[in-house]
C-alpha angles and dihedrals in degrees: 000000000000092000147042124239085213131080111272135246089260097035140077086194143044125324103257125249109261091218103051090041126117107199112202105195105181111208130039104226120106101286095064087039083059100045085052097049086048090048091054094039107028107029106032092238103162101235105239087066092064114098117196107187113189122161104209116077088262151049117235090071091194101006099069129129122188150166143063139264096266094048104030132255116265126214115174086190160348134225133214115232126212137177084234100073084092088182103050087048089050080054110053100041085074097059122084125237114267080220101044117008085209088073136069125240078232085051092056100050091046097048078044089053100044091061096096092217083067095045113127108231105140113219088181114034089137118044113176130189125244122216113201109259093207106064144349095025081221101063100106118211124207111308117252137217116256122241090231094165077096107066094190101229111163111226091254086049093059089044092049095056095046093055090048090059081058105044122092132260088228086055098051095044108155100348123141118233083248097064099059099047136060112249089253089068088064083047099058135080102255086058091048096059106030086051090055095031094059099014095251119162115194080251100064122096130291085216102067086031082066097046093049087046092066098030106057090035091127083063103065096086090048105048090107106053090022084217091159101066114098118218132214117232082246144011115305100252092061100029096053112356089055095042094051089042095059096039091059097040086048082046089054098256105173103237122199117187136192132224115249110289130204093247103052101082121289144176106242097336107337137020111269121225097236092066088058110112102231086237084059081066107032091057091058119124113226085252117091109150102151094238118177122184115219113171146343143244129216140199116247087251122130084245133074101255114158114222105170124039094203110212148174118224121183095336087319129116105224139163136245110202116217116205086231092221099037112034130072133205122199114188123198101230110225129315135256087203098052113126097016113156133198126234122189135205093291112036141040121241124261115274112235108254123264092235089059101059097070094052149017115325108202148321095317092055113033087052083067091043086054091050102044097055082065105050128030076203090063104070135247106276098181095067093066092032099048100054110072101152079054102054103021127109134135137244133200140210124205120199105190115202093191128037104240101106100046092052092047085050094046090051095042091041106035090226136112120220104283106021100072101067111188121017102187118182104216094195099053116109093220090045096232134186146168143210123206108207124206120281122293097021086177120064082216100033111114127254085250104047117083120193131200137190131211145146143194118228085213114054089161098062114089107244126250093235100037124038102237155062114283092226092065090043135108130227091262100056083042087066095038096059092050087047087056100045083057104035099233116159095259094205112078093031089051089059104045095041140077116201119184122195133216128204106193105174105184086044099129097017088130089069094063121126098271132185119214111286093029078106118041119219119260086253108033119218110276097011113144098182109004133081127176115228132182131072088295098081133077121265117168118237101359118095127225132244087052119103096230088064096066108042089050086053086055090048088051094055098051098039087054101041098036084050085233111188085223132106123233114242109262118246111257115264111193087167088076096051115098102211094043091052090050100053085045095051096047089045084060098049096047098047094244151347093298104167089337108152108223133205111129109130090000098098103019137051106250084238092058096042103072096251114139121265116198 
C-alpha cells in the first residue's frame, strides 16, 4: 500500500490524497529535484500538480557548470560520491539516461566507474614543498609528492580522535574542532587531507567533525588515494541536475523560474550570458515568470498548517492559495552559494559588502529570516548567515586551450585526468589545491579544450607566488601561483588558458559552530503541510555538504507529509561493521593504510554488504 490509513509523521490528520494534492516545493537545487522525483515515484502526485519556484533562471541551485570554449567553462564546485549515499542512489536509479532511456542515470556512473581508466586511486594527494640545503635557505627546489600512506598521527592524536568518536553530540555542544586537539594535529597528514578532501577548517564545529568521523569511517584506510569516491561521465550539473530535470519536465512538473538576481553569482554585477552553458537553456521550462516566495500564511490551528505562499511575480506581490488538509509545501533553508561572484582572467571577483555579512543576504536567506521570527520550531538562520570570514573560501576553474599542462601533470603526478582525485599543495598559504576530471568534462566541451577545478581554504593569505591575497586576484594570478607551486614554465600555459574565480562566501556555512535548534528539523514540531529541505535541517547522523544529505532530507519531506507506509533508508553506518571497524581501527594504530588491502563499499552496495543501516 502507498499510503498509510493513519495520520502521518508531519500531520495531526489524515495522510493527503496523493491525486487531489498540489505540491509547492520553493527552491530549485536537488533537494527540491528529488522531492519532486519521490512525489512522482513514491507517493502517486500527478505531476502537473508539482510546483517547483525558484527564483534564479535555472534548476541545480549549488551543483551547476557553465560556460563555453571561448569564455571558459565555470564549476563553483564539485561533490564526492560514495556508495554509501544509499538515497541519492535511490534517486538516481529512477531517472532515465539523457543518452538511452533504457538505462538509469545510476546505471550510467557505475558502468563509468567500472571502466578501470576511470578508476580513483590518487598517486599525488600531498604534494611539499623542498628548500636547497646548500645555499639561500629560500631557494626552493622542484616540489615533491608526499608519502601520505603515514598519516602522522602522535600517539595522543590518535587517541584524541578515537575518544571524539565516542564522545557525545550533548558534551561538544558548540565547540570548535580546535578546541578538542592539540595544534600539532592541524599540522599532520591525516588533517591535511581530511580537511581538502570534505572542506573542514580547525573552527568548524566538533559536532559535524564527529559525524563525519563516523560516517565516512570506510574511508580511513583510503584518505590517501581517496579510492573510494565515485565519479559522474561529466560534470554534475550535466550528468544529474540536467537528467532529473528532463525526466520531470517530460513527467508535466509545473517550473517556475526566476530572472537572474544579484545574488545568485555575477561578473562584475550580473552573470553575463556568455558565461551560460547552452543545456542551462535548453532545460528551461517555457515558464519564466521571475517568481520569488517571500513569505507564508497559516490557519489559526494549534498546529503549523500553511495556508498562503506570498509571492512576488514580476514586480507584483501575489498569493498562492494552499488547500490546508491536501496540499503540501517544502522550502530549501538558506544557501551556502548565495552571493557567489565571478571573477575572469583578468579580473578578481566582487567581494561580498560589508554591510552583507551581518544579515540576510538575499532572497535564500532572508526567506528563512522571515520564517523563523514566526516559529521557535523554524531554526536560527543568522548563526550560519552573519559569519563570512567563518564560512568563506574560492574556487577556480582552468579551460585549457593546449595540452601542456595536463601532460606535465600527468608526468609529475602518475595519473591520468580523471584518475588522481585531490592534489592538495601542504605548504600553500592559501592551501590549494586542484581536481582534473575526466575528458570531456562538458557534454558540449571539444575534443581539444581541457578543463580543471580547483580552490584555496584561505582566500585572505597573500600567495607564495603571487604577492597577494586570492581573493583579490585575478584568474590569472590564480594560474600563476599553481604554475609556481609546480614549477612548470607559466608562459606558454597563461596564454593558452581562461581561469574564472569564483569568491562564495557562505560556502561552508553549514559547518559553523551551531547549538540545538540552530537547524529545524525536516518536519518542525507541530507542522501539518510544510517541511524544510536543504543542508540547512537537522538529520540525525548524516553530515552536510555532502548530496546525499539533501536528497534524504527530500525523502524525508515527502515519506512524512504524504503519510507513506515506507521507511526512509538508513544512513550508512560503516562504524557498526565489523570489517570495516576493524580496518579503521588498525589503520589508526598503525598510523596509516601501509600495505592494507581495501575493499570494504567498492564492489557492493553498503546495503548489500552486510554493513548496519539505521
Amino acid at each position: 500500500m502507498p499510503h498509510a490509513a493513519h495520520s502521518s509523521p508531519g500531520r495531526g490528520i489524515h495522510a493527503p490524497d496523493p491525486q487531489t494534492t498540489n505540491a509547492y516545493l520553493v527552491g530549485g537545487g536537488i533537494a527540491s529535484l528529488a522531492a519532486a522525483v519521490f512525489l512522482i515515484r513514491d507517493a502517486h502526485v500527478p505531476a502537473s500538480q508539482i510546483h517547483i519556484l525558484e527564483s534564479s533562471p535555472l534548476s541545480g541551485g549549488s551543483m551547476d557548470g557553465a560556460g563555453s570554449p571561448e569564455t571558459g567553462y565555470v564549476l563553483r564546485g564539485g561533490r564526492m560520491l560514495n556508495l554509501s549515499y544509499v538515497c541519492l542512489y535511490d534517486l538516481l536509479e529512477s531517472v532515465p539516461s539523457l543518452r538511452d532511456h533504457d538505462v538509469t542515470v545510476l546505471d550510467e556512473i557505475r558502468m563509468f566507474n567500472a571502466v578501470k581508466g576511470n578508476k580513483t586511486h590518487s598517486n599525488a594527494r600531498l604534494v611539499v614543498e623542498r628548500r636547497r640545503v646548500p645555499g639561500s635557505a629560500e631557494e626552493l627546489c622542484d616540489p615533491i609528492i608526499a608519502e601520505v600512506r603515514d598519516y602522522g598521527l602522535s600517539g595522543k592524536e590518535r587517541v584524541d580522535l578515537v575518544r571524539m568518536m565516542v564522545e557525545g553530540e550533548d558534551r561538544l555542544g558548540d565547540m570548535k574542532i580546535e578546541d578538542y586537539f592539540d595544534q600539532t594535529f592541524f599540522k599532520t597528514n591525516f588533517w591535511y587531507m581530511w580537511a581538502t578532501t570534505f572542506a573542514f577548517q580547525s573552527w568548524h564545529s566538533a559536532v559535524e567533525f564527529r559525524r563525519y568521523l563516523h560516517r565516512f569511517i570506510q574511508e580511513f584506510p583510503r584518505l590517501n588515494t581517496l579510492a573510494g569516491v565515485d565519479r559522474t561521465p561529466y560534470n554534475q550539473y550535466d550528468s544529474i541536475i540536467l537528467p532529473i530535470t528532463k525526466y520531470l519536465q517530460h513527467q508535466g512538473v509545473d517550473f517556475k523560474y526566476g530572472n537572474i538576481p544579484i545574488s545568485y553569482f555575477h561578473l562584475g554585477t550580473y552573470l553575463l550570458e556568455s558565461v551560460l552553458h547552452h543545456s542551462f537553456r535548453s532545460a528551461l521550462s517555457s515558464t519564466t515568470t521571475d517568481t520569488t516566495v517571500r513569505s507564508l500564511s497559516y490557519g489559526a490551528a494549534d498546529h503549523i498548517t500553511v495556508e498562503q505562499i506570498h509571492i512576488l511575480e514580476a514586480g507584483n506581490t501575489g498569493i498562492i492559495h494552499v488547500h490546508p488538509d491536501n496540499d503540501i509545501v517544502a522550502i530549501t533553508l538558506g544557501s551556502m552559494t548565495s552571493s557567489s561572484s565571478l571573477g575572469s582572467n583578468t579580473a578578481a571577483p566582487s567581494l561580498l559588502p560589508p554591510g552583507l555579512t551581518k544579515s540576510s543576504p538575499d532572497g535564500a536567506w532572508a526567506l528563512w529570516d522571515s520564517l523563523s521570527r514566526n516559529s521557535n520550531h523554524f531554526g536560527r538562520p543568522l548563526n550560519f548567515s552573519t559569519r563570512v570570514a567563518e564560512s568563506h573560501w574560492e574556487s577556480f576553474t582552468v579551460t585549457l586551450k593546449t595540452p601542456e599542462f595536463l601532460e606535465r601533470l600527468e608526468t609529475f603526478s602518475g595519473n591520468k585526468a580523471g584518475t588522481g582525485a585531490l592534489v592538495t599543495f601542504r605548504d600553500s598559504n592559501w592551501l590549494m589545491s586542484i581536481v582534473v576530471p575526466h575528458q570531456p568534462h562538458f557534454l558540449d566541451q571539444p575534443d581539444d579544450v581541457q578543463v580543471f577545478w580547483g580552490y584555496g581554504l584561505f582566500p585572505a593569505r597573500r600567495g607564495n607566488f603571487v604577492d597577494k591575497p586570492m581573493a583579490l586576484c585575478s584568474g590569472a594570478d590564480i594560474l600563476t601561483e599553481l604554475l609556481g607551486h609546480l614549477r612548470f614554465p607559466p608562459d606558454a600555459i597563461l596564454a593558452s588558458a581562461i581561469t574564472i574565480p569564483c569568491s562564495m562566501p557562505y560556502i561552508t556555512a553549514q559547518f559553523l559552530t551551531r547549538r540545538p535548534g540552530d537547524r529545524p528539523a525536516v518536519i518542525p514540531h507541530g507542522s501539518t503541510n510544510l517541511a524544510f529541505i536543504g543542508q540547512f535541517v537537522e538529520i540525525p547522523h548524516d553530515v552536510v555538504f555532502t548530496v546525499e544529505y539533501s536528497v534524504r532530507g527530500a525523502l524525508m519531506a515527502v515519506t512524512g507529509l504524504m503519510g507513506l507506509d515506507k521507511p526512509v533508508r538508513g544512513v550508512f553506518k560503516g562504524d557498526r561493521d565489523l570489517k570495516v571497524l576493524a580496518k579503521a581501527l588498525n589503520c589508526m594504530i598503525e598510523d596509516g593504510p601501509g600495505g592494507l588491502e581495501i575493499d570494504a563499499c567498492t564492489e557492493h552496495d553498503p546495503w548489500l554488504s552486510g554493513v548496519n543501516m539505521m
